[in-house]
mmCIF file of N, CA and C in Angstrom:
data_model
loop_
_atom_site.group_PDB
_atom_site.id
_atom_site.type_symbol
_atom_site.label_atom_id
_atom_site.label_comp_id
_atom_site.label_asym_id
_atom_site.label_seq_id
_atom_site.Cartn_x
_atom_site.Cartn_y
_atom_site.Cartn_z
ATOM 1 N N MET Q 105 166.780 155.999 77.278
ATOM 2 C CA MET Q 105 167.852 156.719 77.921
ATOM 3 C C MET Q 105 167.422 158.119 78.365
ATOM 4 N N ALA Q 106 166.315 158.575 77.868
ATOM 5 C CA ALA Q 106 165.815 159.878 78.316
ATOM 6 C C ALA Q 106 165.481 159.848 79.800
ATOM 7 N N GLU Q 107 165.280 158.639 80.338
ATOM 8 C CA GLU Q 107 164.994 158.501 81.766
ATOM 9 C C GLU Q 107 166.170 159.005 82.603
ATOM 10 N N ILE Q 108 167.386 158.705 82.184
ATOM 11 C CA ILE Q 108 168.569 159.186 82.908
ATOM 12 C C ILE Q 108 168.598 160.708 82.902
ATOM 13 N N GLU Q 109 168.322 161.306 81.754
ATOM 14 C CA GLU Q 109 168.324 162.766 81.663
ATOM 15 C C GLU Q 109 167.190 163.393 82.457
ATOM 16 N N SER Q 110 166.064 162.681 82.590
ATOM 17 C CA SER Q 110 164.958 163.241 83.370
ATOM 18 C C SER Q 110 165.245 163.153 84.869
ATOM 19 N N ILE Q 111 165.983 162.128 85.303
ATOM 20 C CA ILE Q 111 166.331 162.010 86.723
ATOM 21 C C ILE Q 111 167.478 162.950 87.070
ATOM 22 N N LEU Q 112 168.549 162.881 86.296
ATOM 23 C CA LEU Q 112 169.706 163.751 86.524
ATOM 24 C C LEU Q 112 169.549 165.022 85.695
ATOM 25 N N ASN Q 113 168.434 165.691 85.907
ATOM 26 C CA ASN Q 113 168.115 166.893 85.141
ATOM 27 C C ASN Q 113 168.948 168.078 85.647
ATOM 28 N N PRO Q 114 168.956 169.184 84.900
ATOM 29 C CA PRO Q 114 169.767 170.338 85.305
ATOM 30 C C PRO Q 114 169.459 170.859 86.705
ATOM 31 N N THR Q 115 168.200 170.841 87.129
ATOM 32 C CA THR Q 115 167.857 171.311 88.471
ATOM 33 C C THR Q 115 168.444 170.396 89.535
ATOM 34 N N PHE Q 116 168.344 169.084 89.322
ATOM 35 C CA PHE Q 116 168.916 168.125 90.265
ATOM 36 C C PHE Q 116 170.424 168.349 90.389
ATOM 37 N N LEU Q 117 171.113 168.468 89.263
ATOM 38 C CA LEU Q 117 172.560 168.667 89.274
ATOM 39 C C LEU Q 117 172.952 170.009 89.872
ATOM 40 N N LEU Q 118 172.127 171.025 89.657
ATOM 41 C CA LEU Q 118 172.382 172.347 90.221
ATOM 42 C C LEU Q 118 172.309 172.321 91.748
ATOM 43 N N ASN Q 119 171.387 171.524 92.293
ATOM 44 C CA ASN Q 119 171.204 171.443 93.744
ATOM 45 C C ASN Q 119 172.167 170.476 94.422
ATOM 46 N N LEU Q 120 172.866 169.637 93.644
ATOM 47 C CA LEU Q 120 173.796 168.669 94.209
ATOM 48 C C LEU Q 120 175.040 169.402 94.700
ATOM 49 N N VAL Q 121 175.298 169.332 96.000
ATOM 50 C CA VAL Q 121 176.405 170.102 96.569
ATOM 51 C C VAL Q 121 177.539 169.247 97.117
ATOM 52 N N SER Q 122 177.281 167.953 97.391
ATOM 53 C CA SER Q 122 178.381 167.149 97.922
ATOM 54 C C SER Q 122 178.150 165.662 97.693
ATOM 55 N N ILE Q 123 179.262 164.934 97.671
ATOM 56 C CA ILE Q 123 179.241 163.483 97.663
ATOM 57 C C ILE Q 123 179.601 163.044 99.076
ATOM 58 N N GLU Q 124 178.691 162.336 99.720
ATOM 59 C CA GLU Q 124 178.938 161.850 101.083
ATOM 60 C C GLU Q 124 179.767 160.570 101.055
ATOM 61 N N THR Q 125 179.411 159.632 100.171
ATOM 62 C CA THR Q 125 180.182 158.394 100.007
ATOM 63 C C THR Q 125 180.189 158.024 98.531
ATOM 64 N N ILE Q 126 181.228 157.321 98.128
ATOM 65 C CA ILE Q 126 181.313 156.807 96.768
ATOM 66 C C ILE Q 126 181.978 155.437 96.829
ATOM 67 N N GLN Q 127 181.350 154.443 96.174
ATOM 68 C CA GLN Q 127 181.877 153.079 96.185
ATOM 69 C C GLN Q 127 181.757 152.488 94.789
ATOM 70 N N TYR Q 128 182.790 151.747 94.417
ATOM 71 C CA TYR Q 128 182.823 151.074 93.122
ATOM 72 C C TYR Q 128 182.783 149.571 93.353
ATOM 73 N N TYR Q 129 181.917 148.879 92.605
ATOM 74 C CA TYR Q 129 181.795 147.430 92.711
ATOM 75 C C TYR Q 129 181.934 146.821 91.319
ATOM 76 N N ALA Q 130 182.621 145.689 91.269
ATOM 77 C CA ALA Q 130 182.715 144.944 90.010
ATOM 78 C C ALA Q 130 182.560 143.461 90.324
ATOM 79 N N THR Q 131 181.744 142.782 89.527
ATOM 80 C CA THR Q 131 181.567 141.341 89.681
ATOM 81 C C THR Q 131 181.782 140.694 88.323
ATOM 82 N N ILE Q 132 182.260 139.480 88.348
ATOM 83 C CA ILE Q 132 182.484 138.736 87.114
ATOM 84 C C ILE Q 132 181.443 137.640 87.023
ATOM 85 N N ASP Q 133 180.722 137.627 85.916
ATOM 86 C CA ASP Q 133 179.692 136.620 85.670
ATOM 87 C C ASP Q 133 180.269 135.581 84.712
ATOM 88 N N THR Q 134 180.356 134.346 85.180
ATOM 89 C CA THR Q 134 180.886 133.276 84.339
ATOM 90 C C THR Q 134 179.833 132.193 84.112
ATOM 91 N N SER Q 135 178.579 132.605 84.139
ATOM 92 C CA SER Q 135 177.506 131.643 83.903
ATOM 93 C C SER Q 135 177.488 131.229 82.435
ATOM 94 N N ILE Q 136 176.688 130.230 82.137
ATOM 95 C CA ILE Q 136 176.599 129.718 80.764
ATOM 96 C C ILE Q 136 176.006 130.766 79.820
ATOM 97 N N LYS Q 137 175.024 131.515 80.318
ATOM 98 C CA LYS Q 137 174.333 132.489 79.467
ATOM 99 C C LYS Q 137 175.183 133.721 79.183
ATOM 100 N N GLU Q 138 175.873 134.210 80.203
ATOM 101 C CA GLU Q 138 176.621 135.447 80.037
ATOM 102 C C GLU Q 138 178.007 135.296 80.639
ATOM 103 N N GLU Q 139 178.941 135.991 80.049
ATOM 104 C CA GLU Q 139 180.280 136.006 80.604
ATOM 105 C C GLU Q 139 180.808 137.414 80.468
ATOM 106 N N GLY Q 140 181.307 137.928 81.542
ATOM 107 C CA GLY Q 140 181.838 139.277 81.497
ATOM 108 C C GLY Q 140 181.791 139.931 82.860
ATOM 109 N N MET Q 141 182.166 141.190 82.892
ATOM 110 C CA MET Q 141 182.212 141.924 84.144
ATOM 111 C C MET Q 141 181.054 142.914 84.198
ATOM 112 N N GLU Q 142 180.389 142.957 85.321
ATOM 113 C CA GLU Q 142 179.332 143.935 85.573
ATOM 114 C C GLU Q 142 179.848 144.867 86.662
ATOM 115 N N SER Q 143 179.808 146.151 86.421
ATOM 116 C CA SER Q 143 180.321 147.098 87.406
ATOM 117 C C SER Q 143 179.301 148.185 87.676
ATOM 118 N N LYS Q 144 179.385 148.726 88.899
ATOM 119 C CA LYS Q 144 178.490 149.818 89.276
ATOM 120 C C LYS Q 144 179.192 150.730 90.265
ATOM 121 N N VAL Q 145 178.707 151.947 90.327
ATOM 122 C CA VAL Q 145 179.186 152.939 91.276
ATOM 123 C C VAL Q 145 177.986 153.409 92.075
ATOM 124 N N GLU Q 146 178.115 153.357 93.403
ATOM 125 C CA GLU Q 146 177.060 153.846 94.285
ATOM 126 C C GLU Q 146 177.529 155.138 94.930
ATOM 127 N N LEU Q 147 176.717 156.159 94.803
ATOM 128 C CA LEU Q 147 177.023 157.465 95.371
ATOM 129 C C LEU Q 147 175.925 157.862 96.341
ATOM 130 N N LYS Q 148 176.306 158.318 97.513
ATOM 131 C CA LYS Q 148 175.353 158.971 98.402
ATOM 132 C C LYS Q 148 175.641 160.460 98.262
ATOM 133 N N VAL Q 149 174.647 161.202 97.792
ATOM 134 C CA VAL Q 149 174.859 162.618 97.513
ATOM 135 C C VAL Q 149 173.884 163.470 98.327
ATOM 136 N N MET Q 150 174.284 164.708 98.567
ATOM 137 C CA MET Q 150 173.427 165.655 99.271
ATOM 138 C C MET Q 150 173.036 166.772 98.313
ATOM 139 N N LEU Q 151 171.742 167.088 98.330
ATOM 140 C CA LEU Q 151 171.224 168.208 97.566
ATOM 141 C C LEU Q 151 170.643 169.229 98.524
ATOM 142 N N LEU Q 152 170.806 170.482 98.206
ATOM 143 C CA LEU Q 152 170.152 171.561 98.953
ATOM 144 C C LEU Q 152 169.042 172.109 98.083
ATOM 145 N N LYS Q 153 167.806 171.971 98.566
ATOM 146 C CA LYS Q 153 166.663 172.436 97.798
ATOM 147 C C LYS Q 153 166.026 173.625 98.505
ATOM 148 N N PRO Q 154 165.719 174.676 97.758
ATOM 149 C CA PRO Q 154 165.115 175.861 98.378
ATOM 150 C C PRO Q 154 163.727 175.563 98.931
ATOM 151 N N THR Q 155 163.373 176.292 99.973
ATOM 152 C CA THR Q 155 162.034 176.185 100.556
ATOM 153 C C THR Q 155 161.252 177.439 100.192
ATOM 154 N N GLU Q 156 160.027 177.503 100.688
ATOM 155 C CA GLU Q 156 159.209 178.693 100.432
ATOM 156 C C GLU Q 156 159.696 179.889 101.237
ATOM 157 N N LYS Q 157 160.408 179.620 102.335
ATOM 158 C CA LYS Q 157 160.944 180.713 103.147
ATOM 159 C C LYS Q 157 162.250 181.210 102.557
ATOM 160 N N GLU Q 158 162.438 182.499 102.625
ATOM 161 C CA GLU Q 158 163.644 183.091 102.075
ATOM 162 C C GLU Q 158 164.863 182.675 102.895
ATOM 163 N N HIS Q 159 165.957 182.370 102.230
ATOM 164 C CA HIS Q 159 167.240 182.007 102.838
ATOM 165 C C HIS Q 159 167.188 180.688 103.616
ATOM 166 N N GLU Q 160 166.275 179.790 103.282
ATOM 167 C CA GLU Q 160 166.224 178.479 103.917
ATOM 168 C C GLU Q 160 166.246 177.394 102.848
ATOM 169 N N VAL Q 161 166.917 176.307 103.185
ATOM 170 C CA VAL Q 161 166.989 175.167 102.277
ATOM 171 C C VAL Q 161 166.774 173.873 103.062
ATOM 172 N N ASN Q 162 166.327 172.854 102.345
ATOM 173 C CA ASN Q 162 166.219 171.507 102.903
ATOM 174 C C ASN Q 162 167.381 170.678 102.391
ATOM 175 N N GLU Q 163 167.920 169.831 103.270
ATOM 176 C CA GLU Q 163 168.955 168.890 102.856
ATOM 177 C C GLU Q 163 168.280 167.589 102.454
ATOM 178 N N HIS Q 164 168.546 167.128 101.247
ATOM 179 C CA HIS Q 164 168.005 165.859 100.753
ATOM 180 C C HIS Q 164 169.184 164.940 100.449
ATOM 181 N N PHE Q 165 169.104 163.699 100.926
ATOM 182 C CA PHE Q 165 170.151 162.717 100.675
ATOM 183 C C PHE Q 165 169.604 161.630 99.755
ATOM 184 N N TYR Q 166 170.313 161.381 98.673
ATOM 185 C CA TYR Q 166 169.917 160.381 97.681
ATOM 186 C C TYR Q 166 171.031 159.357 97.513
ATOM 187 N N GLU Q 167 170.623 158.156 97.140
ATOM 188 C CA GLU Q 167 171.587 157.159 96.697
ATOM 189 C C GLU Q 167 171.422 157.018 95.192
ATOM 190 N N LEU Q 168 172.508 157.264 94.473
ATOM 191 C CA LEU Q 168 172.534 157.080 93.030
ATOM 192 C C LEU Q 168 173.300 155.795 92.747
ATOM 193 N N ILE Q 169 172.704 154.918 91.963
ATOM 194 C CA ILE Q 169 173.363 153.677 91.585
ATOM 195 C C ILE Q 169 173.566 153.712 90.069
ATOM 196 N N LEU Q 170 174.801 153.960 89.669
ATOM 197 C CA LEU Q 170 175.151 154.022 88.256
ATOM 198 C C LEU Q 170 175.603 152.625 87.842
ATOM 199 N N THR Q 171 174.930 152.043 86.850
ATOM 200 C CA THR Q 171 175.243 150.678 86.440
ATOM 201 C C THR Q 171 175.807 150.657 85.024
ATOM 202 N N HIS Q 172 176.292 149.502 84.632
ATOM 203 C CA HIS Q 172 176.952 149.319 83.335
ATOM 204 C C HIS Q 172 178.074 150.353 83.176
ATOM 205 N N VAL Q 173 178.880 150.469 84.232
ATOM 206 C CA VAL Q 173 179.976 151.436 84.256
ATOM 207 C C VAL Q 173 181.123 150.909 83.395
ATOM 208 N N THR Q 174 181.554 151.729 82.446
ATOM 209 C CA THR Q 174 182.670 151.342 81.578
ATOM 210 C C THR Q 174 183.936 152.128 81.880
ATOM 211 N N ASN Q 175 183.818 153.220 82.644
ATOM 212 C CA ASN Q 175 184.995 153.988 83.035
ATOM 213 C C ASN Q 175 184.690 154.692 84.348
ATOM 214 N N TYR Q 176 185.603 154.555 85.303
ATOM 215 C CA TYR Q 176 185.471 155.188 86.610
ATOM 216 C C TYR Q 176 186.840 155.729 86.972
ATOM 217 N N GLN Q 177 186.927 157.038 87.138
ATOM 218 C CA GLN Q 177 188.228 157.660 87.349
ATOM 219 C C GLN Q 177 188.124 158.758 88.394
ATOM 220 N N ILE Q 178 189.025 158.720 89.375
ATOM 221 C CA ILE Q 178 189.149 159.793 90.368
ATOM 222 C C ILE Q 178 190.591 160.269 90.357
ATOM 223 N N ASP Q 179 190.779 161.566 90.205
ATOM 224 C CA ASP Q 179 192.107 162.175 90.265
ATOM 225 C C ASP Q 179 192.100 163.233 91.357
ATOM 226 N N PHE Q 180 193.112 163.167 92.219
ATOM 227 C CA PHE Q 180 193.258 164.172 93.268
ATOM 228 C C PHE Q 180 194.322 165.166 92.843
ATOM 229 N N MET Q 181 193.933 166.439 92.709
ATOM 230 C CA MET Q 181 194.868 167.475 92.301
ATOM 231 C C MET Q 181 195.615 168.058 93.499
ATOM 232 N N ASN Q 182 194.992 168.017 94.653
ATOM 233 C CA ASN Q 182 195.584 168.605 95.853
ATOM 234 C C ASN Q 182 195.557 167.545 96.949
ATOM 235 N N GLU Q 183 196.694 166.938 97.231
ATOM 236 C CA GLU Q 183 196.759 165.853 98.218
ATOM 237 C C GLU Q 183 196.446 166.334 99.635
ATOM 238 N N ASP Q 184 196.700 167.600 99.925
ATOM 239 C CA ASP Q 184 196.488 168.108 101.281
ATOM 240 C C ASP Q 184 195.029 168.453 101.569
ATOM 241 N N ASN Q 185 194.280 168.774 100.528
ATOM 242 C CA ASN Q 185 192.907 169.226 100.747
ATOM 243 C C ASN Q 185 191.981 168.498 99.780
ATOM 244 N N ARG Q 186 191.402 167.390 100.220
ATOM 245 C CA ARG Q 186 190.466 166.622 99.398
ATOM 246 C C ARG Q 186 189.054 166.952 99.845
ATOM 247 N N THR Q 187 188.332 167.613 98.994
ATOM 248 C CA THR Q 187 186.960 167.967 99.340
ATOM 249 C C THR Q 187 186.008 167.422 98.292
ATOM 250 N N PHE Q 188 184.891 166.931 98.745
ATOM 251 C CA PHE Q 188 183.876 166.385 97.849
ATOM 252 C C PHE Q 188 182.637 167.279 97.852
ATOM 253 N N GLU Q 189 182.868 168.580 97.977
ATOM 254 C CA GLU Q 189 181.806 169.571 97.884
ATOM 255 C C GLU Q 189 181.962 170.290 96.560
ATOM 256 N N PHE Q 190 180.800 170.589 95.931
ATOM 257 C CA PHE Q 190 180.843 171.105 94.570
ATOM 258 C C PHE Q 190 179.931 172.306 94.408
ATOM 259 N N ASP Q 191 180.381 173.255 93.596
ATOM 260 C CA ASP Q 191 179.560 174.385 93.200
ATOM 261 C C ASP Q 191 178.652 173.931 92.063
ATOM 262 N N PRO Q 192 177.594 174.703 91.771
ATOM 263 C CA PRO Q 192 176.636 174.278 90.729
ATOM 264 C C PRO Q 192 177.248 173.997 89.361
ATOM 265 N N ASP Q 193 178.265 174.749 88.972
ATOM 266 C CA ASP Q 193 178.856 174.535 87.646
ATOM 267 C C ASP Q 193 179.905 173.427 87.638
ATOM 268 N N GLU Q 194 180.120 172.743 88.760
ATOM 269 C CA GLU Q 194 181.145 171.709 88.844
ATOM 270 C C GLU Q 194 180.600 170.285 88.703
ATOM 271 N N VAL Q 195 179.296 170.146 88.512
ATOM 272 C CA VAL Q 195 178.667 168.839 88.318
ATOM 273 C C VAL Q 195 177.981 168.855 86.957
ATOM 274 N N GLN Q 196 178.357 167.906 86.078
ATOM 275 C CA GLN Q 196 177.809 167.915 84.716
ATOM 276 C C GLN Q 196 177.465 166.510 84.258
ATOM 277 N N LEU Q 197 176.435 166.435 83.440
ATOM 278 C CA LEU Q 197 176.049 165.184 82.788
ATOM 279 C C LEU Q 197 176.132 165.408 81.287
ATOM 280 N N GLU Q 198 176.865 164.529 80.597
ATOM 281 C CA GLU Q 198 176.989 164.604 79.147
ATOM 282 C C GLU Q 198 176.601 163.263 78.556
ATOM 283 N N ARG Q 199 176.038 163.307 77.360
ATOM 284 C CA ARG Q 199 175.673 162.075 76.657
ATOM 285 C C ARG Q 199 176.576 161.905 75.450
ATOM 286 N N ASP Q 200 177.059 160.691 75.279
ATOM 287 C CA ASP Q 200 177.856 160.360 74.104
ATOM 288 C C ASP Q 200 176.912 160.316 72.908
ATOM 289 N N ASP Q 201 177.192 161.121 71.892
ATOM 290 C CA ASP Q 201 176.308 161.211 70.727
ATOM 291 C C ASP Q 201 176.206 159.906 69.951
ATOM 292 N N LYS Q 202 177.226 159.067 70.027
ATOM 293 C CA LYS Q 202 177.263 157.844 69.228
ATOM 294 C C LYS Q 202 176.645 156.642 69.926
ATOM 295 N N SER Q 203 176.351 156.760 71.222
ATOM 296 C CA SER Q 203 175.812 155.607 71.957
ATOM 297 C C SER Q 203 174.881 156.098 73.068
ATOM 298 N N ASP Q 204 174.355 155.161 73.815
ATOM 299 C CA ASP Q 204 173.483 155.501 74.947
ATOM 300 C C ASP Q 204 174.279 155.529 76.244
ATOM 301 N N VAL Q 205 175.485 156.058 76.189
ATOM 302 C CA VAL Q 205 176.367 156.124 77.346
ATOM 303 C C VAL Q 205 176.438 157.575 77.825
ATOM 304 N N TYR Q 206 176.445 157.734 79.150
ATOM 305 C CA TYR Q 206 176.521 159.058 79.767
ATOM 306 C C TYR Q 206 177.812 159.181 80.555
ATOM 307 N N ILE Q 207 178.267 160.421 80.714
ATOM 308 C CA ILE Q 207 179.418 160.718 81.560
ATOM 309 C C ILE Q 207 178.957 161.716 82.615
ATOM 310 N N LEU Q 208 179.047 161.294 83.873
ATOM 311 C CA LEU Q 208 178.741 162.173 85.001
ATOM 312 C C LEU Q 208 180.083 162.620 85.564
ATOM 313 N N SER Q 209 180.293 163.929 85.639
ATOM 314 C CA SER Q 209 181.581 164.436 86.114
ATOM 315 C C SER Q 209 181.379 165.417 87.258
ATOM 316 N N PHE Q 210 182.304 165.331 88.198
ATOM 317 C CA PHE Q 210 182.370 166.229 89.355
ATOM 318 C C PHE Q 210 183.786 166.778 89.366
ATOM 319 N N ILE Q 211 183.925 168.100 89.249
ATOM 320 C CA ILE Q 211 185.260 168.698 89.177
ATOM 321 C C ILE Q 211 185.308 169.921 90.085
ATOM 322 N N ASN Q 212 186.253 169.915 91.033
ATOM 323 C CA ASN Q 212 186.510 171.114 91.829
ATOM 324 C C ASN Q 212 188.025 171.298 91.916
ATOM 325 N N SER Q 213 188.500 172.146 92.792
ATOM 326 C CA SER Q 213 189.932 172.453 92.826
ATOM 327 C C SER Q 213 190.778 171.324 93.399
ATOM 328 N N SER Q 214 190.168 170.349 94.068
ATOM 329 C CA SER Q 214 190.975 169.291 94.665
ATOM 330 C C SER Q 214 190.731 167.897 94.097
ATOM 331 N N VAL Q 215 189.628 167.695 93.371
ATOM 332 C CA VAL Q 215 189.325 166.356 92.875
ATOM 333 C C VAL Q 215 188.556 166.444 91.556
ATOM 334 N N SER Q 216 188.796 165.468 90.691
ATOM 335 C CA SER Q 216 187.958 165.325 89.494
ATOM 336 C C SER Q 216 187.515 163.866 89.424
ATOM 337 N N ILE Q 217 186.217 163.684 89.208
ATOM 338 C CA ILE Q 217 185.624 162.353 89.152
ATOM 339 C C ILE Q 217 184.867 162.243 87.839
ATOM 340 N N TYR Q 218 185.143 161.161 87.093
ATOM 341 C CA TYR Q 218 184.443 160.876 85.842
ATOM 342 C C TYR Q 218 183.879 159.468 85.919
ATOM 343 N N ILE Q 219 182.587 159.343 85.638
ATOM 344 C CA ILE Q 219 181.946 158.036 85.640
ATOM 345 C C ILE Q 219 181.180 157.892 84.334
ATOM 346 N N LYS Q 220 181.547 156.897 83.539
ATOM 347 C CA LYS Q 220 180.873 156.619 82.276
ATOM 348 C C LYS Q 220 179.948 155.427 82.508
ATOM 349 N N PHE Q 221 178.639 155.589 82.226
ATOM 350 C CA PHE Q 221 177.650 154.575 82.583
ATOM 351 C C PHE Q 221 176.471 154.599 81.618
ATOM 352 N N SER Q 222 175.635 153.555 81.688
ATOM 353 C CA SER Q 222 174.443 153.548 80.830
ATOM 354 C C SER Q 222 173.181 153.100 81.566
ATOM 355 N N GLY Q 223 173.248 152.903 82.877
ATOM 356 C CA GLY Q 223 172.066 152.564 83.659
ATOM 357 C C GLY Q 223 172.060 153.342 84.958
ATOM 358 N N LEU Q 224 170.858 153.613 85.488
ATOM 359 C CA LEU Q 224 170.748 154.453 86.680
ATOM 360 C C LEU Q 224 169.596 153.997 87.555
ATOM 361 N N GLY Q 225 169.865 153.937 88.844
ATOM 362 C CA GLY Q 225 168.825 153.755 89.852
ATOM 363 C C GLY Q 225 169.003 154.839 90.892
ATOM 364 N N MET Q 226 167.909 155.260 91.525
ATOM 365 C CA MET Q 226 167.998 156.323 92.513
ATOM 366 C C MET Q 226 166.937 156.128 93.574
ATOM 367 N N LYS Q 227 167.305 156.446 94.836
ATOM 368 C CA LYS Q 227 166.289 156.452 95.884
ATOM 369 C C LYS Q 227 166.595 157.560 96.879
ATOM 370 N N LEU Q 228 165.526 158.145 97.387
ATOM 371 C CA LEU Q 228 165.642 159.178 98.409
ATOM 372 C C LEU Q 228 165.900 158.483 99.734
ATOM 373 N N LEU Q 229 166.992 158.840 100.402
ATOM 374 C CA LEU Q 229 167.318 158.226 101.686
ATOM 375 C C LEU Q 229 166.625 158.961 102.833
ATOM 376 N N ASN Q 230 166.757 160.272 102.878
ATOM 377 C CA ASN Q 230 166.062 161.090 103.868
ATOM 378 C C ASN Q 230 166.251 162.562 103.524
ATOM 379 N N PHE Q 231 165.511 163.397 104.248
ATOM 380 C CA PHE Q 231 165.718 164.834 104.096
ATOM 381 C C PHE Q 231 165.503 165.506 105.432
ATOM 382 N N ASN Q 232 166.217 166.614 105.613
ATOM 383 C CA ASN Q 232 166.151 167.375 106.850
ATOM 384 C C ASN Q 232 165.536 168.729 106.554
ATOM 385 N N GLU Q 233 164.444 169.013 107.245
ATOM 386 C CA GLU Q 233 163.801 170.312 107.081
ATOM 387 C C GLU Q 233 164.425 171.308 108.035
ATOM 388 N N PRO Q 234 164.484 172.576 107.659
ATOM 389 C CA PRO Q 234 165.029 173.593 108.580
ATOM 390 C C PRO Q 234 164.127 173.730 109.794
ATOM 391 N N LYS Q 235 164.750 174.066 110.885
ATOM 392 C CA LYS Q 235 163.992 174.205 112.141
ATOM 393 C C LYS Q 235 163.468 175.597 112.311
#
């Protein structure tokens, strides 16, 4: 499980500024070997990473695939203004001390998102360099 913490490390979370898309999937497996529901949340997120030049950043887009999701919750506090942009202190990763389950939370003035999961996949989609 340290792999999740190494991928979603404090620097990564600090640079994460927005959620571009978020999708929840659930499938039911009724095979002979296994029976139950498998769920995942796919997030396309944008990170701003500093460059060597002062006052310039690169935009990096990643797809995060959170698997073995046991809780997925979105609450809108402000119906008129729904924004999926976050300040550095509004994105947090916590680990449940009693299990290998993590909670990834995004909280700003208009939305709060909580995702409880125990598996993670990630891929870099693209990045834009400053001109």
